[in-house]
Every structure is written in C-alpha cells, then in structure tokens.
XYZ file of N, CA and C in Angstrom:
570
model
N 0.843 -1.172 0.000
C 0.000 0.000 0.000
C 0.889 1.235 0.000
N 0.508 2.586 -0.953
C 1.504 3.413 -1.042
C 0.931 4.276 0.105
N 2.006 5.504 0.406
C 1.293 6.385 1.249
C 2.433 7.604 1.058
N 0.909 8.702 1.196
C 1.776 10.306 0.723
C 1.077 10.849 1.928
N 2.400 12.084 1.895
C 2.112 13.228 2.427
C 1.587 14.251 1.929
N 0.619 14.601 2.604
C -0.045 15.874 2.065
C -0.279 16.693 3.299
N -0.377 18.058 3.528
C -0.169 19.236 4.462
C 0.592 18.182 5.694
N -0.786 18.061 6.629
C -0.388 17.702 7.960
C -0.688 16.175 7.859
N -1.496 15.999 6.648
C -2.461 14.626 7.067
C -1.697 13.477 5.952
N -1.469 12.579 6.377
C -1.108 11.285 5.475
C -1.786 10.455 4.963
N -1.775 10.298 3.389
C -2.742 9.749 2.783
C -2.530 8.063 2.274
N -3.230 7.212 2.984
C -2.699 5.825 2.321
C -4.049 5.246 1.479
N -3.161 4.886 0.204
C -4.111 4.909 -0.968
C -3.847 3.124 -1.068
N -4.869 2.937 -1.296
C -5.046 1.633 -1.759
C -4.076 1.167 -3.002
N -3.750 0.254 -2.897
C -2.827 -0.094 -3.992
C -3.384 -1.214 -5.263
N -4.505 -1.286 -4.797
C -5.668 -2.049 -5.894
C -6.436 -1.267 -7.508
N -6.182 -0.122 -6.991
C -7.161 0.834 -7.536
C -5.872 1.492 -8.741
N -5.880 1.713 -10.008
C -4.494 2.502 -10.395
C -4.688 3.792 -10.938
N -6.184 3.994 -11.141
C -6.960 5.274 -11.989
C -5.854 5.806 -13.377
N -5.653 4.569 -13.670
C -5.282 4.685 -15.384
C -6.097 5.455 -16.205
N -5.523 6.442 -16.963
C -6.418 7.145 -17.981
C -6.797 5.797 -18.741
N -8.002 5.988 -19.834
C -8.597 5.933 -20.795
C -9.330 6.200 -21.703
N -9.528 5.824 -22.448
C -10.478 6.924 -23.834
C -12.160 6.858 -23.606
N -12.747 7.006 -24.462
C -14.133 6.954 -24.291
C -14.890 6.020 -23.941
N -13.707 4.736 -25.020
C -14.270 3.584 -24.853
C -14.116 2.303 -24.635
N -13.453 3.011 -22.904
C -12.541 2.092 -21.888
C -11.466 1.375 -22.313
N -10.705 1.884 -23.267
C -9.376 1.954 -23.941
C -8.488 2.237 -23.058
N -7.440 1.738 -22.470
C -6.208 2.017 -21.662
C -5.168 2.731 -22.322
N -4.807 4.571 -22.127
C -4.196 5.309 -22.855
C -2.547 4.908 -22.193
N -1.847 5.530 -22.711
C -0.330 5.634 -21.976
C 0.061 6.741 -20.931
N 0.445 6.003 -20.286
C 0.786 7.246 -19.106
C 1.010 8.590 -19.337
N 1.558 9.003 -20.510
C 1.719 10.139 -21.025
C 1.365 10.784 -22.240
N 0.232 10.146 -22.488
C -0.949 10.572 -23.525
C -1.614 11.905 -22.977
N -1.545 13.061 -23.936
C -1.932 14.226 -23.719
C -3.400 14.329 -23.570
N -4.239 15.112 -23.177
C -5.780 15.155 -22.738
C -6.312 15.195 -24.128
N -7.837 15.278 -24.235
C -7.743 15.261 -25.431
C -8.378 17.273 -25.896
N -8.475 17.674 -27.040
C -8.254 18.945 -27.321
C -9.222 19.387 -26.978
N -8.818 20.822 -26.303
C -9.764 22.035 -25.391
C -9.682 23.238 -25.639
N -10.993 23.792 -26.815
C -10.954 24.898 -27.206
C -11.241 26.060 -26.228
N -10.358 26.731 -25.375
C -11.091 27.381 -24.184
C -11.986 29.451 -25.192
N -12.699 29.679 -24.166
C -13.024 30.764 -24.631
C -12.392 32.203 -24.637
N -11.963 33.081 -25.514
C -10.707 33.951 -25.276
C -11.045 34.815 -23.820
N -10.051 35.477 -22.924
C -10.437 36.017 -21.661
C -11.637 37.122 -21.850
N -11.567 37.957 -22.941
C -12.773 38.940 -23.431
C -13.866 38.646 -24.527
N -13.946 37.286 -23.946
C -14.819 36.761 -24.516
C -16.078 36.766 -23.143
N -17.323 37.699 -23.132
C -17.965 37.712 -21.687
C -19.468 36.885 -22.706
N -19.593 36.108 -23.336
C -20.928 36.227 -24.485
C -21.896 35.540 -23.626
N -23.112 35.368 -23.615
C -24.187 36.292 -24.322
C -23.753 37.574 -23.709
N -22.929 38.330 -23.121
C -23.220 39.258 -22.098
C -22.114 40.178 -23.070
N -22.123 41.340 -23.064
C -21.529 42.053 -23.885
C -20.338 42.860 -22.981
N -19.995 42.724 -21.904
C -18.709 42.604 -21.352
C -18.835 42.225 -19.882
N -17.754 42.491 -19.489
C -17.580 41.991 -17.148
C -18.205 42.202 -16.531
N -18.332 43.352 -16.678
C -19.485 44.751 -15.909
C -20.767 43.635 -16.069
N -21.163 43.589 -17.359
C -22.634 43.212 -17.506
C -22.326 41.590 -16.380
N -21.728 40.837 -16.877
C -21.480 40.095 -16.702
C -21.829 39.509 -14.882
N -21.181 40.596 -14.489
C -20.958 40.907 -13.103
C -22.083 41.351 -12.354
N -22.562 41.652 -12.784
C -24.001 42.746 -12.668
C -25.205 41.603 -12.328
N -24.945 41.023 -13.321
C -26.080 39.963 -13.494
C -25.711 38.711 -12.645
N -24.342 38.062 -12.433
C -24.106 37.547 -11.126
C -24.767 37.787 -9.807
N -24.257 39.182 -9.612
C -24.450 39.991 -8.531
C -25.880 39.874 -8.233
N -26.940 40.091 -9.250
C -27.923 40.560 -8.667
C -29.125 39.227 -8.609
N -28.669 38.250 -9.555
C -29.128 37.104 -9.562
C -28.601 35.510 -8.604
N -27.511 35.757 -8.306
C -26.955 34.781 -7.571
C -26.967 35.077 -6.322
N -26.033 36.397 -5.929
C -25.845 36.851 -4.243
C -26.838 37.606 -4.093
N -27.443 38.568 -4.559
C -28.515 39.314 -3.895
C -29.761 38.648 -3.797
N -30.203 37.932 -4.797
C -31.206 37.076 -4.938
C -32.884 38.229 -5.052
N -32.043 39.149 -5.604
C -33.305 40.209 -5.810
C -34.736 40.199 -6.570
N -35.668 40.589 -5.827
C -36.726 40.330 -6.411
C -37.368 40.984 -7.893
N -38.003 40.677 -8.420
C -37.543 41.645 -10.414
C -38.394 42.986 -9.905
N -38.734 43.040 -8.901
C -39.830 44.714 -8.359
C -38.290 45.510 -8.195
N -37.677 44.873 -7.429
C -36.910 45.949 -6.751
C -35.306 45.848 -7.794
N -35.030 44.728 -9.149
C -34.129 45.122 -10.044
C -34.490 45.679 -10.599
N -35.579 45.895 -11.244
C -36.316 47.139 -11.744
C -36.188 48.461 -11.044
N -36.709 48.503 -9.972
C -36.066 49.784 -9.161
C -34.729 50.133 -9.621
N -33.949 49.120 -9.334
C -32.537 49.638 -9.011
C -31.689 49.807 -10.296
N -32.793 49.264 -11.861
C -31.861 49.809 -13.270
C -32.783 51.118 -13.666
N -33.561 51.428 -12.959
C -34.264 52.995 -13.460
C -33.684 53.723 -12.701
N -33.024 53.659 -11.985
C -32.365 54.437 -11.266
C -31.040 54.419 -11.695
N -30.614 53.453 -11.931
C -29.160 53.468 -12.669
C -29.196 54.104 -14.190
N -30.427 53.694 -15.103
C -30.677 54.672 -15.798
C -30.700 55.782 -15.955
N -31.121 56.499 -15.110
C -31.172 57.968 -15.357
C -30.200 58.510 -14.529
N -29.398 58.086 -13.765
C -27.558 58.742 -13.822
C -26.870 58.273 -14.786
N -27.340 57.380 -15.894
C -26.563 57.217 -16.965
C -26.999 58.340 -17.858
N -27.983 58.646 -18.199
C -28.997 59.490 -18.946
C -27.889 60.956 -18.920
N -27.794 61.612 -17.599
C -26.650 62.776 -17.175
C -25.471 62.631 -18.203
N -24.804 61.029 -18.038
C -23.520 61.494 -18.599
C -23.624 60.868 -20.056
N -24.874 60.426 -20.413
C -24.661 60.149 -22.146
C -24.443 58.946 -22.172
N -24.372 58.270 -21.064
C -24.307 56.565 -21.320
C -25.989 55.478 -21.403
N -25.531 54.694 -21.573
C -27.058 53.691 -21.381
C -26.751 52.741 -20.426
N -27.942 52.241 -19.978
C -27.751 51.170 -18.326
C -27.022 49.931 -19.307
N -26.957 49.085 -18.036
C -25.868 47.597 -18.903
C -27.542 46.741 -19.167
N -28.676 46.945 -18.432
C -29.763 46.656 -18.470
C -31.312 47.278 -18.514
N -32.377 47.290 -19.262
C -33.524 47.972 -19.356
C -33.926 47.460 -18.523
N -34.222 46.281 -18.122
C -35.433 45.631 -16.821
C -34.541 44.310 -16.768
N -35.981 43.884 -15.335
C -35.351 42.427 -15.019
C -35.363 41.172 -16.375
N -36.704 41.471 -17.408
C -36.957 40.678 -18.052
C -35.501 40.454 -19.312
N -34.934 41.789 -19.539
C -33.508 41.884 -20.310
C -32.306 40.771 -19.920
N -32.370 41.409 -17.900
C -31.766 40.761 -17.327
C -31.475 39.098 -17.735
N -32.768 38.576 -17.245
C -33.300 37.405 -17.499
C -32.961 36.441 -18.320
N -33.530 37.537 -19.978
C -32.759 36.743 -21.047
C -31.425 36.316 -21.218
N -30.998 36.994 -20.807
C -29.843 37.387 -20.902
C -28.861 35.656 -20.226
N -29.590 35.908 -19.116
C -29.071 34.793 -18.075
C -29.335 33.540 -18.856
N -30.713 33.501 -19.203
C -30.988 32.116 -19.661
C -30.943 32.172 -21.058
N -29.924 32.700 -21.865
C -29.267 32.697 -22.923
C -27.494 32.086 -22.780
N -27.169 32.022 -21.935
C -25.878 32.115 -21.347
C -25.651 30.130 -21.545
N -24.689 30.097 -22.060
C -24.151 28.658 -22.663
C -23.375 28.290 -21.702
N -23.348 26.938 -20.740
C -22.539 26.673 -19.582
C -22.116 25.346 -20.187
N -23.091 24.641 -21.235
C -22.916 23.373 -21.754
C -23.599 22.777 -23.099
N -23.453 21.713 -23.136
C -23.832 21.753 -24.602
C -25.451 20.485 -24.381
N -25.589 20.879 -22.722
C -26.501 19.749 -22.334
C -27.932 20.482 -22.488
N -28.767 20.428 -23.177
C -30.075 20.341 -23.334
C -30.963 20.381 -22.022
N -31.761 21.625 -22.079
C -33.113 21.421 -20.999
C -34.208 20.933 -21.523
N -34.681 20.315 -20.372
C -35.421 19.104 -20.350
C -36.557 19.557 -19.177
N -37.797 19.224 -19.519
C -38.798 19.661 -18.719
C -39.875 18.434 -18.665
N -40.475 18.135 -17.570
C -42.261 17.384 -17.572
C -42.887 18.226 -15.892
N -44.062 17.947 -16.353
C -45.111 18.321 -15.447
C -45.689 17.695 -14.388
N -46.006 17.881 -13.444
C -46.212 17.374 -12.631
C -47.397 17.625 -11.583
N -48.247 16.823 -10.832
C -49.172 17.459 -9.946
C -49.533 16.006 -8.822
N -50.280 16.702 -7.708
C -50.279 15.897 -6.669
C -51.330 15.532 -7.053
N -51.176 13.457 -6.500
C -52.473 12.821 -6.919
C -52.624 11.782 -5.810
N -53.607 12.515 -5.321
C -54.134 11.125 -4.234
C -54.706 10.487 -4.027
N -55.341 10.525 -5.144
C -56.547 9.719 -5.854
C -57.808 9.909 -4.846
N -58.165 10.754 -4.004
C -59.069 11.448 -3.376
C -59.183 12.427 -4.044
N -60.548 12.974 -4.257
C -61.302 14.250 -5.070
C -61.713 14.941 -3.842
N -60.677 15.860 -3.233
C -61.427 16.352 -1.925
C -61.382 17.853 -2.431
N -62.742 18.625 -2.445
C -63.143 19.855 -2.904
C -62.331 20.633 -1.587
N -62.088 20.244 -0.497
C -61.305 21.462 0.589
C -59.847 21.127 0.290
N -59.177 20.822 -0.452
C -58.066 20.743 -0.559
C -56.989 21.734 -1.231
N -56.070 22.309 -0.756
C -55.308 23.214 -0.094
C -55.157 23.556 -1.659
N -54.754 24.799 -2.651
C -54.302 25.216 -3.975
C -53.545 24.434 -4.310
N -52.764 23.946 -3.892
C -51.196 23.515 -4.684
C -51.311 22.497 -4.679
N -52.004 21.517 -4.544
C -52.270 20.120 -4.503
C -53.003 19.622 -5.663
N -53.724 21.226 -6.584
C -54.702 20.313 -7.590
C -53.673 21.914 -8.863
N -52.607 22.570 -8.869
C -51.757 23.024 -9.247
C -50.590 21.945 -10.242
N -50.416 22.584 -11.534
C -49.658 21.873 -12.392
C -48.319 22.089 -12.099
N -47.371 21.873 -12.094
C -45.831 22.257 -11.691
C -44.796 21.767 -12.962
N -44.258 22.569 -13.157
C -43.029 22.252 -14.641
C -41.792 22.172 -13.968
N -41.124 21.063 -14.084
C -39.733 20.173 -13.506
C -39.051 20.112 -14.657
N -37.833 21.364 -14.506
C -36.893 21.495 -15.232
C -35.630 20.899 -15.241
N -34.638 20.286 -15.839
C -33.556 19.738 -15.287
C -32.979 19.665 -16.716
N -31.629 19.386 -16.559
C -30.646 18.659 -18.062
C -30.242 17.087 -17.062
N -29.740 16.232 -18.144
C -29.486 14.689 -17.958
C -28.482 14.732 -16.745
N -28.483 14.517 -16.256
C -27.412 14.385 -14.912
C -26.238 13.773 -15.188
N -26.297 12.395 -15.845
C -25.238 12.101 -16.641
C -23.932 12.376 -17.524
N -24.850 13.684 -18.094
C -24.852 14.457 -19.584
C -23.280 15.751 -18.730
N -24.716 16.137 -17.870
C -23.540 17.135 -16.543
C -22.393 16.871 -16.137
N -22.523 15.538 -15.458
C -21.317 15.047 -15.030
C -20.187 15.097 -15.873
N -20.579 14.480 -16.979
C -19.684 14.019 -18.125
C -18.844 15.007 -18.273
N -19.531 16.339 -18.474
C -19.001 17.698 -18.873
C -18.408 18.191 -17.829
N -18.854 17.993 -16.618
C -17.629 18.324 -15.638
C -16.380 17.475 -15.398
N -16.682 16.331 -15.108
C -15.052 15.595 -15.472
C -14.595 15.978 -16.802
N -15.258 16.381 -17.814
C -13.952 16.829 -18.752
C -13.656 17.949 -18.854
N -14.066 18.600 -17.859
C -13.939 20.443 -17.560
C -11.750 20.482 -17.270
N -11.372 20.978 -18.032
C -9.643 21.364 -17.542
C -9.692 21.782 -15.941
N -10.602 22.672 -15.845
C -11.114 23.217 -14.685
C -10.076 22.310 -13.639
N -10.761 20.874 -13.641
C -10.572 19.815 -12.623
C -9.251 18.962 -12.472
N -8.546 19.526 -13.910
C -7.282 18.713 -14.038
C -6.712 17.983 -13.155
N -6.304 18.733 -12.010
C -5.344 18.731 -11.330
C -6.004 18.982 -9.688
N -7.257 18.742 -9.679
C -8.083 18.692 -8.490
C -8.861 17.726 -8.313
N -8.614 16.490 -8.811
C -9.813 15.297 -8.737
C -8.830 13.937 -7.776
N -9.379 13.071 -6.894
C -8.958 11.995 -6.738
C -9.620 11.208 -7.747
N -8.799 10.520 -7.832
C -9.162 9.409 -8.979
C -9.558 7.730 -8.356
N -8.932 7.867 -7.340
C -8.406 6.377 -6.222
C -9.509 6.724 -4.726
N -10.209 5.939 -4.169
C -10.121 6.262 -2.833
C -9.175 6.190 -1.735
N -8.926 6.403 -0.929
C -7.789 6.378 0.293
C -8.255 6.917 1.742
N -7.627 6.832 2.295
C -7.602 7.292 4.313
C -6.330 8.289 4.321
N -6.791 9.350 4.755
C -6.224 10.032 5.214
C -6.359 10.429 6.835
N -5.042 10.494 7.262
C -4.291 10.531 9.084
C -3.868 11.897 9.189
N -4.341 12.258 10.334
C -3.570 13.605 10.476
C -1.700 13.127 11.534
N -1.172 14.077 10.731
C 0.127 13.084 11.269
C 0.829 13.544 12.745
N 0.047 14.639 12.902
C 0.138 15.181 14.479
C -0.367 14.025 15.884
N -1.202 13.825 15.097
C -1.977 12.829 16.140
C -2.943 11.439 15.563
N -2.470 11.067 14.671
C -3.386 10.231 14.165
C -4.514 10.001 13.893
N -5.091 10.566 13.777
C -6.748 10.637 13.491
C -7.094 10.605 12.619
N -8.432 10.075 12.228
C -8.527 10.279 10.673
C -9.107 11.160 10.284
N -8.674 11.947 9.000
C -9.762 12.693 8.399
C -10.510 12.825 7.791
N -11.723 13.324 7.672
C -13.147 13.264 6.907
C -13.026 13.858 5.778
N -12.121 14.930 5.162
C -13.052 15.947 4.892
C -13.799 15.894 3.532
N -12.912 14.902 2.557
C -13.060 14.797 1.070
C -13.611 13.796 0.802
N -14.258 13.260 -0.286
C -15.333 12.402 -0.737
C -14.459 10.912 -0.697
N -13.103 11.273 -1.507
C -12.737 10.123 -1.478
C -12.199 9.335 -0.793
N -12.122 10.316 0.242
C -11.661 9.356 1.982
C -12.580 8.837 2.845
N -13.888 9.093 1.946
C -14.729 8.837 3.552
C -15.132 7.397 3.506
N -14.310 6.253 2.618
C -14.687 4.680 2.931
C -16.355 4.417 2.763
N -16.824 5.094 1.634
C -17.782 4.725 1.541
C -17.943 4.022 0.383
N -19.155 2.634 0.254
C -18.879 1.680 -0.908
C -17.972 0.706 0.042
N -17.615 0.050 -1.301
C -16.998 -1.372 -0.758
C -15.434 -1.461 -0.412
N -15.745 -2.277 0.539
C -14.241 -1.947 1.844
C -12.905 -2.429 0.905
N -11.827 -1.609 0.754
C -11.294 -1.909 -0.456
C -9.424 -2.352 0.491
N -9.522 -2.517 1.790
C -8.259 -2.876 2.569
C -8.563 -3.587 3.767
C-alpha cells in the first residue's frame, strides 16, 4: 500500500485501484498521452453578455442578492437615469432583459429538459389546499450528460482523486473526513 504526504495529514491509498487514464471507450491510454483537445473561450470573450461589468451585474444581482424583479427594476431605473446625465445607457432595461440574458448564457452543450407534474391522491377532496390540484413544470438537463461535462472540464485537471484512500492527520493520528474520497464509503477496499 503506497502512502503520501499531504499538508499535515497522510494519505494511504489503496494499492488495488491505479486510476489509469482511458479513452471513451474504456481503452487504456499511456501514461503520457496528452488530454484530449480544449478549445477554451478567449479572456474577453464575456458572451451572451456584452462585457464583465454586464457580466458581473447579473451575477451579482441574480446569484448573491437574490433580488426580487420589483426591486431590479427599481434599481436599473435608477441606474438609468444617472446614466442618462452622462450620455451613457444602463448595462440593463429591466429584469426581463436581465433574465434573457441569463438564460441565454451557454454553460454546456446539455439540453433542458422539462415534464409536469401534480399531486395525486386519488381522493377528489373539494377542501383541498391550492397547490395540490396546481400543475408544476420540472426542469432539469441529464445528470449524466452534466457530469460528463464536468469531469472533462480542464477546470478539474489537477483537483480530482481518482483512487479512494484514508487520510491521518500526522500530528496525532486521526482520521480525516473531509473529502469524498476518503470517507470509505462503498466497498471496503483494505
């Protein structure tokens, strides 16, 4: 069984496991077979979004602020008309611009996928609560499809275990939890 050091904690990796590259189609590559080709996007390349700012903007107000479209509306008519003063235009007209904008934005080449849905309890009870006799649209892309595209993200190069293992903190022996592939879950492989 091999075993590395890493910060404080010592990692002993199973020696069963070898996480050999391979090709698509479980082909065993050579140890020093290059990845295969990754057209990345140029740094000023911000698209659908027409530069950082916008870019940023729409992060900002859709991810961390989590703002409601009453009050992004507020807050681009107002940014509007101090643009108006110096001859510029907002990075946005409304939330609905916003919006498009967002759900124009290419993260993958994975397809949305939608079905409908509603609660059925096979009781016809006339006092029963709105949302129970309410249609609901369940959006998602293939999960599969996702994954796929994130293990072949460069992104991960050089940040993935490939092997499971135990990691020890080497101060005091203990083990540590913190990463997926230490936590001995699945089949006992030592």
């Amino acid at each position: 069984m091999a075993s590395l050091l890493i910060h404080d904690c010592l990692n002993s990796l199973a020696n069963i496991f070898t996480a050999r590259k391979c090709d698509a189609h479980g082909h065993f590559l050579p140890d020093d077979a290059p990845p295969p080709p990754h057209s990345p996007k140029l740094p000023d390349d911000w698209s659908p979004y027409h530069n950082q700012l916008e870019f940023e903007l729409a992060e900002f107000l859709f991810t961390h602020a989590e703002m409601p479209v009453k009050k992004i509306d507020a807050l681009l008519e107002i940014w509007a008309a101090s643009m108006l003063e110096l001859g510029g235009e907002p990075l946005f007209s409304s939330h609905s611009e916003l919006y498009h904008i967002i759900d124009s934005t290419c993260v993958s080449n994975v397809k949305w996928e939608n079905f409908t849905v509603r609660y059925n309890s096979g009781d016809q009870d006339n006092d029963a609560v709105p949302w129970m006799s309410d249609m609901y649209n369940v959006w998602y892309r293939d999960p599969r499809q996702v994954v796929h595209n994130i293990l072949a993200s460069p992104q991960f190069t050089n940040e993935m275990d490939y092997i499971p293992y135990r990691e020890y903190n080497t101060a005091n022996d203990q083990r540590c939890w913190e990463n997926f592939m230490s936590s001995g879950l699945g089949k006992k492989w030592y």
